[in-house]
PDB file of C-alpha atoms in Angstrom:
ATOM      1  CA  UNK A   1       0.000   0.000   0.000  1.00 63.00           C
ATOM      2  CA  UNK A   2       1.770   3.607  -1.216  1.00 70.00           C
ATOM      3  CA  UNK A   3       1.821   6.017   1.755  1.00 72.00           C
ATOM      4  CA  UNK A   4       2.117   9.466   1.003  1.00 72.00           C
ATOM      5  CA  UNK A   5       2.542  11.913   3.690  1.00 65.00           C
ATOM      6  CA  UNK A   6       2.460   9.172   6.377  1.00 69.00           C
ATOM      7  CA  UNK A   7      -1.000   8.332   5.265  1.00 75.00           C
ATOM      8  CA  UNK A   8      -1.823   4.623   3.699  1.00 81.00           C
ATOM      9  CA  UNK A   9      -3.459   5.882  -0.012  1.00 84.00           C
ATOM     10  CA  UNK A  10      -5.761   3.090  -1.209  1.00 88.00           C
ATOM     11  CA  UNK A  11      -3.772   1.425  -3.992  1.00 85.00           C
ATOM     12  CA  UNK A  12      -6.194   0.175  -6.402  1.00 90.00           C
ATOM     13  CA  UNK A  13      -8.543   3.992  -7.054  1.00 92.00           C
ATOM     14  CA  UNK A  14      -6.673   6.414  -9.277  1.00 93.00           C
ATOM     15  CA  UNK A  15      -4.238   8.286  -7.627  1.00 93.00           C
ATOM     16  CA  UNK A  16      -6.354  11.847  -7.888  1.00 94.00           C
ATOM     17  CA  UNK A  17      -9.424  10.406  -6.014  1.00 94.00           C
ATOM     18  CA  UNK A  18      -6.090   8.890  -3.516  1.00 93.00           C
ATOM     19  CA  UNK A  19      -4.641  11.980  -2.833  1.00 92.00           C
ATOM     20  CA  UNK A  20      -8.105  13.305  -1.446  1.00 93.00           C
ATOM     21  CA  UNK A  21      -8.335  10.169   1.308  1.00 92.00           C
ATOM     22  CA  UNK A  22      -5.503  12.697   2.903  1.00 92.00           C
ATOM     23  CA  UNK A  23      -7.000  15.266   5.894  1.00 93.00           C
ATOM     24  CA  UNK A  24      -6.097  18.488   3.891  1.00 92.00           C
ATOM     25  CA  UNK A  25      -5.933  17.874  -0.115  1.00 93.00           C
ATOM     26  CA  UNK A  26      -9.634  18.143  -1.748  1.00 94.00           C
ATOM     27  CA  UNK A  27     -10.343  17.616  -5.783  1.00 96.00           C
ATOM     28  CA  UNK A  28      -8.615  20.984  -6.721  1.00 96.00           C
ATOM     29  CA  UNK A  29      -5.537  21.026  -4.222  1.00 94.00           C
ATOM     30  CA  UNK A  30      -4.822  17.094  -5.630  1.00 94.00           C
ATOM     31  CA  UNK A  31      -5.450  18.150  -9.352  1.00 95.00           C
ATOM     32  CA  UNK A  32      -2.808  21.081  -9.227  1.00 94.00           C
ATOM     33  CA  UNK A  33      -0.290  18.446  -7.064  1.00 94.00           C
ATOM     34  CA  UNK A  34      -0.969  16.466  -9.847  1.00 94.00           C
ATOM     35  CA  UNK A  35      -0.017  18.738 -12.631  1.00 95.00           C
ATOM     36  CA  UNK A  36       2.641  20.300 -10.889  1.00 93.00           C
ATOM     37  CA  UNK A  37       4.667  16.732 -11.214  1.00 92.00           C
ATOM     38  CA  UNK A  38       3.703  15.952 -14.128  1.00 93.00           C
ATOM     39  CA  UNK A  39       1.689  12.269 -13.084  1.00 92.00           C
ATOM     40  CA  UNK A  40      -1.811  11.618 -15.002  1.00 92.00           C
ATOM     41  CA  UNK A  41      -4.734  11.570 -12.194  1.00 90.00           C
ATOM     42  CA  UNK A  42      -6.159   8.409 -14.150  1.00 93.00           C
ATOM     43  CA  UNK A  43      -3.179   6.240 -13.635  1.00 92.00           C
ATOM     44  CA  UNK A  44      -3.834   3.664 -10.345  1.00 92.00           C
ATOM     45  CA  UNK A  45      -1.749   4.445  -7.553  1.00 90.00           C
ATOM     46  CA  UNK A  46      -0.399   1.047  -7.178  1.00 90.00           C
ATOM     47  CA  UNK A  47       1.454   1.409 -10.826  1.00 91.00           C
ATOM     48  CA  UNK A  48       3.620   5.041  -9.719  1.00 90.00           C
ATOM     49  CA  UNK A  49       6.785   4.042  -9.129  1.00 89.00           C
ATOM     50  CA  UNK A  50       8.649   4.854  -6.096  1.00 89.00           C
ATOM     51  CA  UNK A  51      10.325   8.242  -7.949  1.00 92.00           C
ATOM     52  CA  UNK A  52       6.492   9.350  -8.897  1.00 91.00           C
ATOM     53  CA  UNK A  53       5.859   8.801  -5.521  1.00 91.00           C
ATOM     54  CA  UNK A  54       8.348  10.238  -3.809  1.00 91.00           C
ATOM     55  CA  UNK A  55       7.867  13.381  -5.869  1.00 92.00           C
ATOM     56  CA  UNK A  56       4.502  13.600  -5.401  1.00 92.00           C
ATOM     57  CA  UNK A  57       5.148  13.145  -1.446  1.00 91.00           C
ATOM     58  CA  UNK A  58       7.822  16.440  -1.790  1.00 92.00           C
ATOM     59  CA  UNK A  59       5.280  18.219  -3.722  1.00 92.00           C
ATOM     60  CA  UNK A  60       2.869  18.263  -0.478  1.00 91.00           C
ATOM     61  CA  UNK A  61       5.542  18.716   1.959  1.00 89.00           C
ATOM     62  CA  UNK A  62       6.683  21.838   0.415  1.00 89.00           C
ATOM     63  CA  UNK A  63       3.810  23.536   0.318  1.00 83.00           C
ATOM     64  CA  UNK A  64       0.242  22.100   1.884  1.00 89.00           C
ATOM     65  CA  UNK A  65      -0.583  21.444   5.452  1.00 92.00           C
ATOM     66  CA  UNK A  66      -1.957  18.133   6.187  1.00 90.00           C
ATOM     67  CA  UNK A  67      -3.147  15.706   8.443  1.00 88.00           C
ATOM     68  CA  UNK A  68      -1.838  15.855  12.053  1.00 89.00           C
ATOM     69  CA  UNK A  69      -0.380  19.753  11.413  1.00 92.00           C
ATOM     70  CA  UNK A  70      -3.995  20.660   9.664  1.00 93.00           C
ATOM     71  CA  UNK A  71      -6.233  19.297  12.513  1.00 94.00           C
ATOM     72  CA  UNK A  72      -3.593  21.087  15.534  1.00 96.00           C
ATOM     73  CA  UNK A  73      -3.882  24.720  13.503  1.00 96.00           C
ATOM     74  CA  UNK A  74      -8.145  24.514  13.192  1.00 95.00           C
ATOM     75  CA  UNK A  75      -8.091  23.076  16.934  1.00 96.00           C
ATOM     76  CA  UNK A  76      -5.776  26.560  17.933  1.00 97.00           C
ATOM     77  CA  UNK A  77      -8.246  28.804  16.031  1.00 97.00           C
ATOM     78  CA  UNK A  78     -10.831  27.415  17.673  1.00 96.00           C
ATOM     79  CA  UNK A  79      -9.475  27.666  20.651  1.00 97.00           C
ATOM     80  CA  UNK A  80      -8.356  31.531  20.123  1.00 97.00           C
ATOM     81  CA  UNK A  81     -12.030  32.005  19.723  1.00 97.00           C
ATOM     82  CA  UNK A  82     -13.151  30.844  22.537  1.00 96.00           C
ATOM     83  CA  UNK A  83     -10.681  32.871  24.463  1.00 97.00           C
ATOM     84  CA  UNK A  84     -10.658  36.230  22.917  1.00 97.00           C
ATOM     85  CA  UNK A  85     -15.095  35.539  23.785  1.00 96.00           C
ATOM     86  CA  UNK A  86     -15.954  36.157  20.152  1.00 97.00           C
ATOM     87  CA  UNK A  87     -19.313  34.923  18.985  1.00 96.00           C
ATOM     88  CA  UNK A  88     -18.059  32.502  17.491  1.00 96.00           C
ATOM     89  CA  UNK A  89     -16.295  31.229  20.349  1.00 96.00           C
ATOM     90  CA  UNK A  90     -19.378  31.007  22.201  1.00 96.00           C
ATOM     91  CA  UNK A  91     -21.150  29.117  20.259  1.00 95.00           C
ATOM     92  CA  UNK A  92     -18.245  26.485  19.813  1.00 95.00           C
ATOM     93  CA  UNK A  93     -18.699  26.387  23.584  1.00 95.00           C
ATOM     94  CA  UNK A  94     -21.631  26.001  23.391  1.00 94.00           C
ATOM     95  CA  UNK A  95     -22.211  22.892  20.985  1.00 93.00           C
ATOM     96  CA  UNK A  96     -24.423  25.215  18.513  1.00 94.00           C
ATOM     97  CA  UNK A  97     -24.139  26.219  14.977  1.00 95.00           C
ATOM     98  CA  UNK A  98     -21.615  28.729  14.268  1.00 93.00           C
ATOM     99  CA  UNK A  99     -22.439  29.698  11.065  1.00 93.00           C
ATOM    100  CA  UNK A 100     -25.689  31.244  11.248  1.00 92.00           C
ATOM    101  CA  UNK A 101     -27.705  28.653  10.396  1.00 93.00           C
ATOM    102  CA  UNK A 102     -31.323  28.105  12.384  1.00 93.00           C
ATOM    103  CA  UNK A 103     -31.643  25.996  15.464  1.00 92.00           C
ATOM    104  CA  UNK A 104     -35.455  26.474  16.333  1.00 91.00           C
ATOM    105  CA  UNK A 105     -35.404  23.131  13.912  1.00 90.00           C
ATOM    106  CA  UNK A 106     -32.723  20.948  12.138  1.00 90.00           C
ATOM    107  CA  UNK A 107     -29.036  21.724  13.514  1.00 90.00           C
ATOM    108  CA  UNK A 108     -29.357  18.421  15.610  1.00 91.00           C
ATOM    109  CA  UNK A 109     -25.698  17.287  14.132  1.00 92.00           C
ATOM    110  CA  UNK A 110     -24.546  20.261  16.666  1.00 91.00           C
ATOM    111  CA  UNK A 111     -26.979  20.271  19.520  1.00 90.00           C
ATOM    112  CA  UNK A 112     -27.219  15.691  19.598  1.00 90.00           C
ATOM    113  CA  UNK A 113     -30.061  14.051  20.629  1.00 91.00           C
ATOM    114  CA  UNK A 114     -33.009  15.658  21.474  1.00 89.00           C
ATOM    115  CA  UNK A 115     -33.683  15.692  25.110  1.00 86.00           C
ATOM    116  CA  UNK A 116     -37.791  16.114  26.539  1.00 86.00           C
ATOM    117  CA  UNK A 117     -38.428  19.050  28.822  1.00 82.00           C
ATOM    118  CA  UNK A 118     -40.708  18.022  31.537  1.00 80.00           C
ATOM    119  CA  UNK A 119     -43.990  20.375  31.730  1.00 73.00           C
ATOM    120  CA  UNK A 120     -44.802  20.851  28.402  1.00 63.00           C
ATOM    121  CA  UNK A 121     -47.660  18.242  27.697  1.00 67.00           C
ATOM    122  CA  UNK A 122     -50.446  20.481  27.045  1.00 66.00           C
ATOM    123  CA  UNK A 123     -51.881  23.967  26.815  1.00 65.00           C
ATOM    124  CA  UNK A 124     -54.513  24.129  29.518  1.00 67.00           C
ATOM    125  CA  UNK A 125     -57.454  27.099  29.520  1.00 57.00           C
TER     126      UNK A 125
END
């Protein structure tokens, strides 16, 4: 199995839709990587040779953050957010949407599970 940036790529899927299995390198990031060496995105990733790879591999050291570096930076901005007290620090806090979206309904991938608030059977009058 090729591993590119300390990440197992699977072998057998072309090596453009590869490159995007690592935290970091999307469809446009991978397709520019991919010109920049000079290796067709159609080609499997188990026929690159170890120079192809190896290239490749230099070609996102030099220049892209990935995986374990990626994930540290966005956990320090978050973090930076929730000390300087911005909004959008509070709501990280919080476990709510930070991007303005509704929470009356939907946004349960943020708040979880819904939990039932005692007292609110009926309407009586």
């Amino acid at each position: 199995m090729p591993r590119l940036a300390g990440i197992d790529i699977p072998e057998r899927k072309k090596i453009y839709y590869a490159l995007q299995y690592i935290h970091g390198i999307g469809a446009k990031v991978a397709k520019d990587i991919l010109a920049q060496v000079g290796v067709d995105g159609d080609r499997r990733a188990n026929t690159l040779d170890d120079k192809e790879l190896a290239s490749i591999a230099q070609a996102i050291d030099a220049g892209i953050v990935v995986e374990g570096a990626l994930r540290r930076q966005m956990q320090q901005d978050i973090q930076r957010l929730k000390d300087i007290k911005s909004y959008r620090g509070e709501r990280h806090r919080k476990g709510l949407p930070c991007r303005g979206q509704r929470t009356r309904t939907n946004a349960r991938t943020r708040k979880g599970k819904k939990r039932t608030v005692a007292g609110k059977k009926g309407v009586k009058g």
